[in-house]
GROMACS .gro file of C-alpha atoms in nm:
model
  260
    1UNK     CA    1   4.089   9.023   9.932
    2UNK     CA    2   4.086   8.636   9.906
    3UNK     CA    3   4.340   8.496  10.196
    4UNK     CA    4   4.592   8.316   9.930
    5UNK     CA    5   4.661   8.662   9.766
    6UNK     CA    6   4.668   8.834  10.108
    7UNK     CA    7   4.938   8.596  10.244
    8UNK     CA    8   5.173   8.617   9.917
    9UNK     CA    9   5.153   8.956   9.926
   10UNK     CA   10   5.273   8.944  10.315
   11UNK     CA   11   5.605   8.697  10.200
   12UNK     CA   12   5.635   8.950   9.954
   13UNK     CA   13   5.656   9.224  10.189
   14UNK     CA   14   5.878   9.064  10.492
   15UNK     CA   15   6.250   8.989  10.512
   16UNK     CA   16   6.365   8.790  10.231
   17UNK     CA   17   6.545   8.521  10.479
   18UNK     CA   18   6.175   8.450  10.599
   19UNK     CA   19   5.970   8.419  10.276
   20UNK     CA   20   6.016   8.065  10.285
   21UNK     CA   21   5.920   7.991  10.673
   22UNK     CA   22   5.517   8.077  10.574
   23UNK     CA   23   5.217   7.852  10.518
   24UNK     CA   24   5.217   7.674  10.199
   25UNK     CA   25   4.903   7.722  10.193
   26UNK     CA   26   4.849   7.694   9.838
   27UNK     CA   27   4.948   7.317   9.816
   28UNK     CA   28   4.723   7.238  10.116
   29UNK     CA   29   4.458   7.408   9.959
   30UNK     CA   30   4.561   7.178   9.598
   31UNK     CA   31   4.566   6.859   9.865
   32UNK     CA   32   4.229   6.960   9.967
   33UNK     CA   33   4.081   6.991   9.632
   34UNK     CA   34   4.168   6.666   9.580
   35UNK     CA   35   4.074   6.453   9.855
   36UNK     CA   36   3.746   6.635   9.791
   37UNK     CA   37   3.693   6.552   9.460
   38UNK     CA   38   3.756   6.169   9.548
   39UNK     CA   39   3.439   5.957   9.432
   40UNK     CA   40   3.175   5.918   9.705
   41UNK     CA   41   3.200   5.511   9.724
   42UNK     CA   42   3.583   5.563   9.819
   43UNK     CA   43   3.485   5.797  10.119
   44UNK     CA   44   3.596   5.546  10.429
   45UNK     CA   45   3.815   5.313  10.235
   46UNK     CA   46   4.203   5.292  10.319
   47UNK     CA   47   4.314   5.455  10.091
   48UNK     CA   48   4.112   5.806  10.131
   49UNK     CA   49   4.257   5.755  10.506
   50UNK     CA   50   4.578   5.782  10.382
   51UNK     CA   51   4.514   6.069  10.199
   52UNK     CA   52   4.371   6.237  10.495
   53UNK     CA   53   4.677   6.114  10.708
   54UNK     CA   54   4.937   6.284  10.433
   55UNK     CA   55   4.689   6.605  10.519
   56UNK     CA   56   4.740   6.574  10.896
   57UNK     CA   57   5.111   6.524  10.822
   58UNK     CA   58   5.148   6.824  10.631
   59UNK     CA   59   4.987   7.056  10.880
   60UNK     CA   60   5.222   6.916  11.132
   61UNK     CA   61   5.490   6.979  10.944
   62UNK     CA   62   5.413   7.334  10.911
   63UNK     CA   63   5.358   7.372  11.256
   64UNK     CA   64   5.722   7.246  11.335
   65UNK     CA   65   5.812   7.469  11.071
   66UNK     CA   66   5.654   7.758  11.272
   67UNK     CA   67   5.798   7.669  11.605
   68UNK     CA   68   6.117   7.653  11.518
   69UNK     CA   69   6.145   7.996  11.284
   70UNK     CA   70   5.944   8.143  11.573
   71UNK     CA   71   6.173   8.013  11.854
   72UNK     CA   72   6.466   8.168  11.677
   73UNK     CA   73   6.348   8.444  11.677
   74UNK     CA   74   6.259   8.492  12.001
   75UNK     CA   75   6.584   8.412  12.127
   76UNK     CA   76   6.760   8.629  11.927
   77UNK     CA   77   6.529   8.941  11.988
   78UNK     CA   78   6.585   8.886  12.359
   79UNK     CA   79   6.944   8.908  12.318
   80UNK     CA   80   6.964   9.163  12.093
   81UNK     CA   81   6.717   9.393  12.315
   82UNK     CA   82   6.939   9.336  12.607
   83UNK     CA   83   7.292   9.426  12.390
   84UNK     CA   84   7.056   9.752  12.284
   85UNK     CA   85   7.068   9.851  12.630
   86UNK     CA   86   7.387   9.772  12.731
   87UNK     CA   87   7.465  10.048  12.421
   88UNK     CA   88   7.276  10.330  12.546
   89UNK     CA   89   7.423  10.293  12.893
   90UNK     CA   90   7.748  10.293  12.756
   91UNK     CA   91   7.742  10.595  12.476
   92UNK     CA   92   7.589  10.778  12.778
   93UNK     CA   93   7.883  10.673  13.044
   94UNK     CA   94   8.168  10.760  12.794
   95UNK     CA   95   7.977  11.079  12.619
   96UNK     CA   96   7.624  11.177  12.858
   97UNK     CA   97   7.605  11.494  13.050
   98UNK     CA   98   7.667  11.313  13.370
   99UNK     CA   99   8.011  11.170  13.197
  100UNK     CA  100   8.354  11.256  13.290
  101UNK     CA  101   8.447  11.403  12.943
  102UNK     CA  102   8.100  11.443  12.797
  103UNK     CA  103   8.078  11.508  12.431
  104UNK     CA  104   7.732  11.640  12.287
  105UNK     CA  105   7.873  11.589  11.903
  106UNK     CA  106   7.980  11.222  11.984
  107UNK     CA  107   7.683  11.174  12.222
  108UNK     CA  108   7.435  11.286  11.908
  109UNK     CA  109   7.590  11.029  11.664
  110UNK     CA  110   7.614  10.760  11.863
  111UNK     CA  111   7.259  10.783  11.965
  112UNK     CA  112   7.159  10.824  11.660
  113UNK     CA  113   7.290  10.516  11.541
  114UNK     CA  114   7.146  10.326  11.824
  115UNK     CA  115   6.798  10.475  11.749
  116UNK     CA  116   6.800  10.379  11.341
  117UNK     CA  117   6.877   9.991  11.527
  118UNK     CA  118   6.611  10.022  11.779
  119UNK     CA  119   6.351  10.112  11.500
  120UNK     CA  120   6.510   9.819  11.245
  121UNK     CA  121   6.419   9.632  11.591
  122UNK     CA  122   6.109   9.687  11.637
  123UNK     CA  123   6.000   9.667  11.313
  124UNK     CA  124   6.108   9.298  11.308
  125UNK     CA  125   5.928   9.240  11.631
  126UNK     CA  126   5.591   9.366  11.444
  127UNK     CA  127   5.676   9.156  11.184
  128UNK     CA  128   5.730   8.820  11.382
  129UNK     CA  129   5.371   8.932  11.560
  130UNK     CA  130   5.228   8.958  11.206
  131UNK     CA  131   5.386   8.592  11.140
  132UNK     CA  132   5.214   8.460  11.414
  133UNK     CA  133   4.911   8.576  11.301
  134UNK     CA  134   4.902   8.524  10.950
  135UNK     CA  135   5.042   8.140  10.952
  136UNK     CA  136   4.753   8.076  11.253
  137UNK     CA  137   4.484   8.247  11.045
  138UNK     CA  138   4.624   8.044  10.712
  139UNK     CA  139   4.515   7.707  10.890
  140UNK     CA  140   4.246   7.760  11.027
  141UNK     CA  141   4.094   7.882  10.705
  142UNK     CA  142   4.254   7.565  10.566
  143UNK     CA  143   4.094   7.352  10.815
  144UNK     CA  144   3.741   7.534  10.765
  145UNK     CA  145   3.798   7.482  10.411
  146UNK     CA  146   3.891   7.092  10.425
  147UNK     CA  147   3.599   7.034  10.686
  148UNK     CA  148   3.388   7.200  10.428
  149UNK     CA  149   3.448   7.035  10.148
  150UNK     CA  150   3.514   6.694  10.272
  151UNK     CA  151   3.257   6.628  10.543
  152UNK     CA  152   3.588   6.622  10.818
  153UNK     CA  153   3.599   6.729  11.157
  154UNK     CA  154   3.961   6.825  11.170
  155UNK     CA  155   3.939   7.211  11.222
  156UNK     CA  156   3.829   7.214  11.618
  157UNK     CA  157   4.073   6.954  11.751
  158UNK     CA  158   4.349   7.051  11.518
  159UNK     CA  159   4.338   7.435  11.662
  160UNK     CA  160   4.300   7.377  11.976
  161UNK     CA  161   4.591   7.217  11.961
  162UNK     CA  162   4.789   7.482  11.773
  163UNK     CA  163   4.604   7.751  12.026
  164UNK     CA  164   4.924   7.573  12.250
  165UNK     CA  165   5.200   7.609  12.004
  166UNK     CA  166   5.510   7.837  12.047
  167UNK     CA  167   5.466   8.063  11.733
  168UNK     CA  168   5.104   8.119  11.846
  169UNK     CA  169   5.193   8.277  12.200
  170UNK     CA  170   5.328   8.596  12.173
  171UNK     CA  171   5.319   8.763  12.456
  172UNK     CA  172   5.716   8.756  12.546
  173UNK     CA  173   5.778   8.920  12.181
  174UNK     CA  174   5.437   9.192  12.274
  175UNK     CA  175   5.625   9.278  12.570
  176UNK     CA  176   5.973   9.356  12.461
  177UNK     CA  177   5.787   9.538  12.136
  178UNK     CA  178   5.630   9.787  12.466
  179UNK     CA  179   5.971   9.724  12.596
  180UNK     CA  180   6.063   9.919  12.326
  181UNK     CA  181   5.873  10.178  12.252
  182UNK     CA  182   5.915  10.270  12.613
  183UNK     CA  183   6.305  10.286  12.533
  184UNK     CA  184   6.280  10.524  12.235
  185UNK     CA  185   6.033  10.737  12.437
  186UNK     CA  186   6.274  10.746  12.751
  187UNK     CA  187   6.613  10.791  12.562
  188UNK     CA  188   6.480  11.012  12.261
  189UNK     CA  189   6.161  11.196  12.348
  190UNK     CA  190   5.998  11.432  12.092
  191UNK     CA  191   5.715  11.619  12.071
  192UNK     CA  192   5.375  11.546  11.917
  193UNK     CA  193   5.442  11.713  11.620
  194UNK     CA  194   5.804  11.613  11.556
  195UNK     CA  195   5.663  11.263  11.635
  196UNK     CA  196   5.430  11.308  11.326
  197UNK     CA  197   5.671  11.506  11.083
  198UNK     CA  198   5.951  11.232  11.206
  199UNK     CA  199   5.735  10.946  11.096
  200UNK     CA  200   5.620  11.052  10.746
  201UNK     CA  201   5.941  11.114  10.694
  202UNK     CA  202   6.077  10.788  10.795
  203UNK     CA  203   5.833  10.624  10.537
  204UNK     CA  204   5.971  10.812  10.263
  205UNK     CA  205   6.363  10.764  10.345
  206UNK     CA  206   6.263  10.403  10.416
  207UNK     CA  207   6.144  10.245  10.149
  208UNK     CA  208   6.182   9.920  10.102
  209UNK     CA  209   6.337   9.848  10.473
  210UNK     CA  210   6.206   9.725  10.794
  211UNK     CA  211   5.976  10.052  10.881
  212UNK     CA  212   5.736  10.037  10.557
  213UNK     CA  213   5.734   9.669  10.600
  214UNK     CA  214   5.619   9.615  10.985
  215UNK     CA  215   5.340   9.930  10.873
  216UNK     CA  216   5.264   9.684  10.618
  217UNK     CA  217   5.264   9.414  10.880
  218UNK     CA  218   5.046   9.595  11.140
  219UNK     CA  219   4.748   9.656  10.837
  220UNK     CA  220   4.757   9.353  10.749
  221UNK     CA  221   4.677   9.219  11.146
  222UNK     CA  222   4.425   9.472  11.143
  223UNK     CA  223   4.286   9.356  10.818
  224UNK     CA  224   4.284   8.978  10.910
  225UNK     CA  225   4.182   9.046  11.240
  226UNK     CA  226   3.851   9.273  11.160
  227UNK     CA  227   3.491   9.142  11.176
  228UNK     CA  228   3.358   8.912  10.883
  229UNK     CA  229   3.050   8.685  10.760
  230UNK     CA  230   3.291   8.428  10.844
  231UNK     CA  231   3.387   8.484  11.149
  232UNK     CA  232   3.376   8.277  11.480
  233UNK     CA  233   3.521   8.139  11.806
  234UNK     CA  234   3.802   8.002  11.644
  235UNK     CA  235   3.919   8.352  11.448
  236UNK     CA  236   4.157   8.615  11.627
  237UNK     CA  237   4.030   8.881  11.800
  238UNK     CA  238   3.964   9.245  11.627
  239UNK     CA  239   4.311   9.463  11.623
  240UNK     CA  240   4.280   9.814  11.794
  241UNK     CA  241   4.541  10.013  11.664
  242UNK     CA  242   4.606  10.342  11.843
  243UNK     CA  243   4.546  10.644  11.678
  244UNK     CA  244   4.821  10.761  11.417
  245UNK     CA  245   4.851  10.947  11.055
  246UNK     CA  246   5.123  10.683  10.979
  247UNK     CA  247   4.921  10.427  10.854
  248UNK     CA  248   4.684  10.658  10.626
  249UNK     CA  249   5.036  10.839  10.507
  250UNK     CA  250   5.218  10.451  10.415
  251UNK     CA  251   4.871  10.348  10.278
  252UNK     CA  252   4.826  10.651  10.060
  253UNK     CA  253   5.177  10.607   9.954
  254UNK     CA  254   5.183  10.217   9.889
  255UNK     CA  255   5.193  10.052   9.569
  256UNK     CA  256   4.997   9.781   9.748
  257UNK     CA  257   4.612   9.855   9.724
  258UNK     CA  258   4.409   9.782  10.062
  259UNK     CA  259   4.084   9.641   9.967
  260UNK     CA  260   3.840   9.723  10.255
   0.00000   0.00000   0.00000
């Protein structure tokens, strides 16, 4: 699948209030068809300069674009995994076994609620991962492309210097994703099976929401993250996902198709 329709079917799939914080990659990749197709004799003159100053621009632009979305994000899942916790300590003070009037009825629905947010939450995590991801992957093959066509050597010095942005370090939003998962396995542990039954049927009941779209997320890293002719140093490395039947069950079940 050609990157462009890869990455609009991604804004298709995430949270609407994000569909606009993407790359635009397509009017980069318009920009770059036209300084490219600028008559050789004009190659070095001012004005192609400008035009590949308006290109730097752009990219910058996008970048900013990136850290900020990405920084707000951040800050809000950190505060939003700590008022998760406070929660569960407090349905299990007022209704846990060890509580002074415990209530297994009130105990169950609280929970429960808690547990529908803590997947919602994690699902958005994925997706932020996914954003990271996706945007970096969208310029470099922009980069490659205008080097390419235009004779430029934009693409190493331009990503090393994104390589040192906020949106592409992820590791505080990797660890409260494990943060997590560790939660739901500590406060509502299942067994292998349930685990399994539980998930297909969260796929089903969930539609359109947060779950089918952060499964969506994670094949898409895997997809953009595998082993091509094209690439190299500069590309993300391969995506091991562990073993699961809830990504064959959501791809089976997706409208989407997965080319391989």
């Amino acid at each position: 699948m050609k990157f462009g329709k890869r990455l609009k079917q991604q804004v298709q799939e995430t949270l609407p209030d994000w569909r606009d914080k993407f790359l635009s990659y397509k009017e980069l990749k318009k920009l770059v068809r036209l300084i490219s197709s600028a008559p050789p004799f004009l190659h070095g003159s001012s004005e192609y300069g400008k035009s590949e100053a308006e290109f730097v621009r752009l990219l910058n632009c996008e970048i900013d674009k990136f850290n900020a979305f990405f920084m707000e994000q951040e800050e809000d899942f950190i505060i939003r995994h700590e008022e998760l916790k406070q929660r569960i300590q407090k349905v299990m003070d007022a209704w846990g076994p060890s509580a002074s009037q415990p209530s297994e009825a009130e105990y169950k629905e609280e929970m429960g609620k808690i547990r529908k947010d803590i997947v919602n939450f994690h699902g958005e995590m994925v997706l932020l991962e996914n954003y990271s991801n996706i945007n970096y992957t969208g310029l470099a093959k922009i980069l490659k492309k205008y080097d390419k066509r235009t004779g430029g050597l934009l693409r190493l010095a331009f990503i090393q210097k994104v390589l040192e942005q906020p949106f592409f370090i992820t590791d505080l939003v990797s660890k409260l994703v494990k943060q997590c998962e560790n939660m739901i396995d500590a406060v509502f542990p299942v067994e292998e099976e349930e685990r399994g039954k539980e998930g297909r049927e969260a796929i089903t009941v969930a539609g359109e929401g947060i779950f089918r779209n952060a499964i969506a997320a994670l094949i898409t890293m895997k997809e953009i993250r595998r082993g091509s002719s094209t690439y190299s140093h500069l590309s993300l490395p391969p995506l091991n996902l562990p073993d699961s039947d809830l990504i064959p069950s959501f791809q089976l079940n997706s409208p989407i198709s997965i080319v391989r």
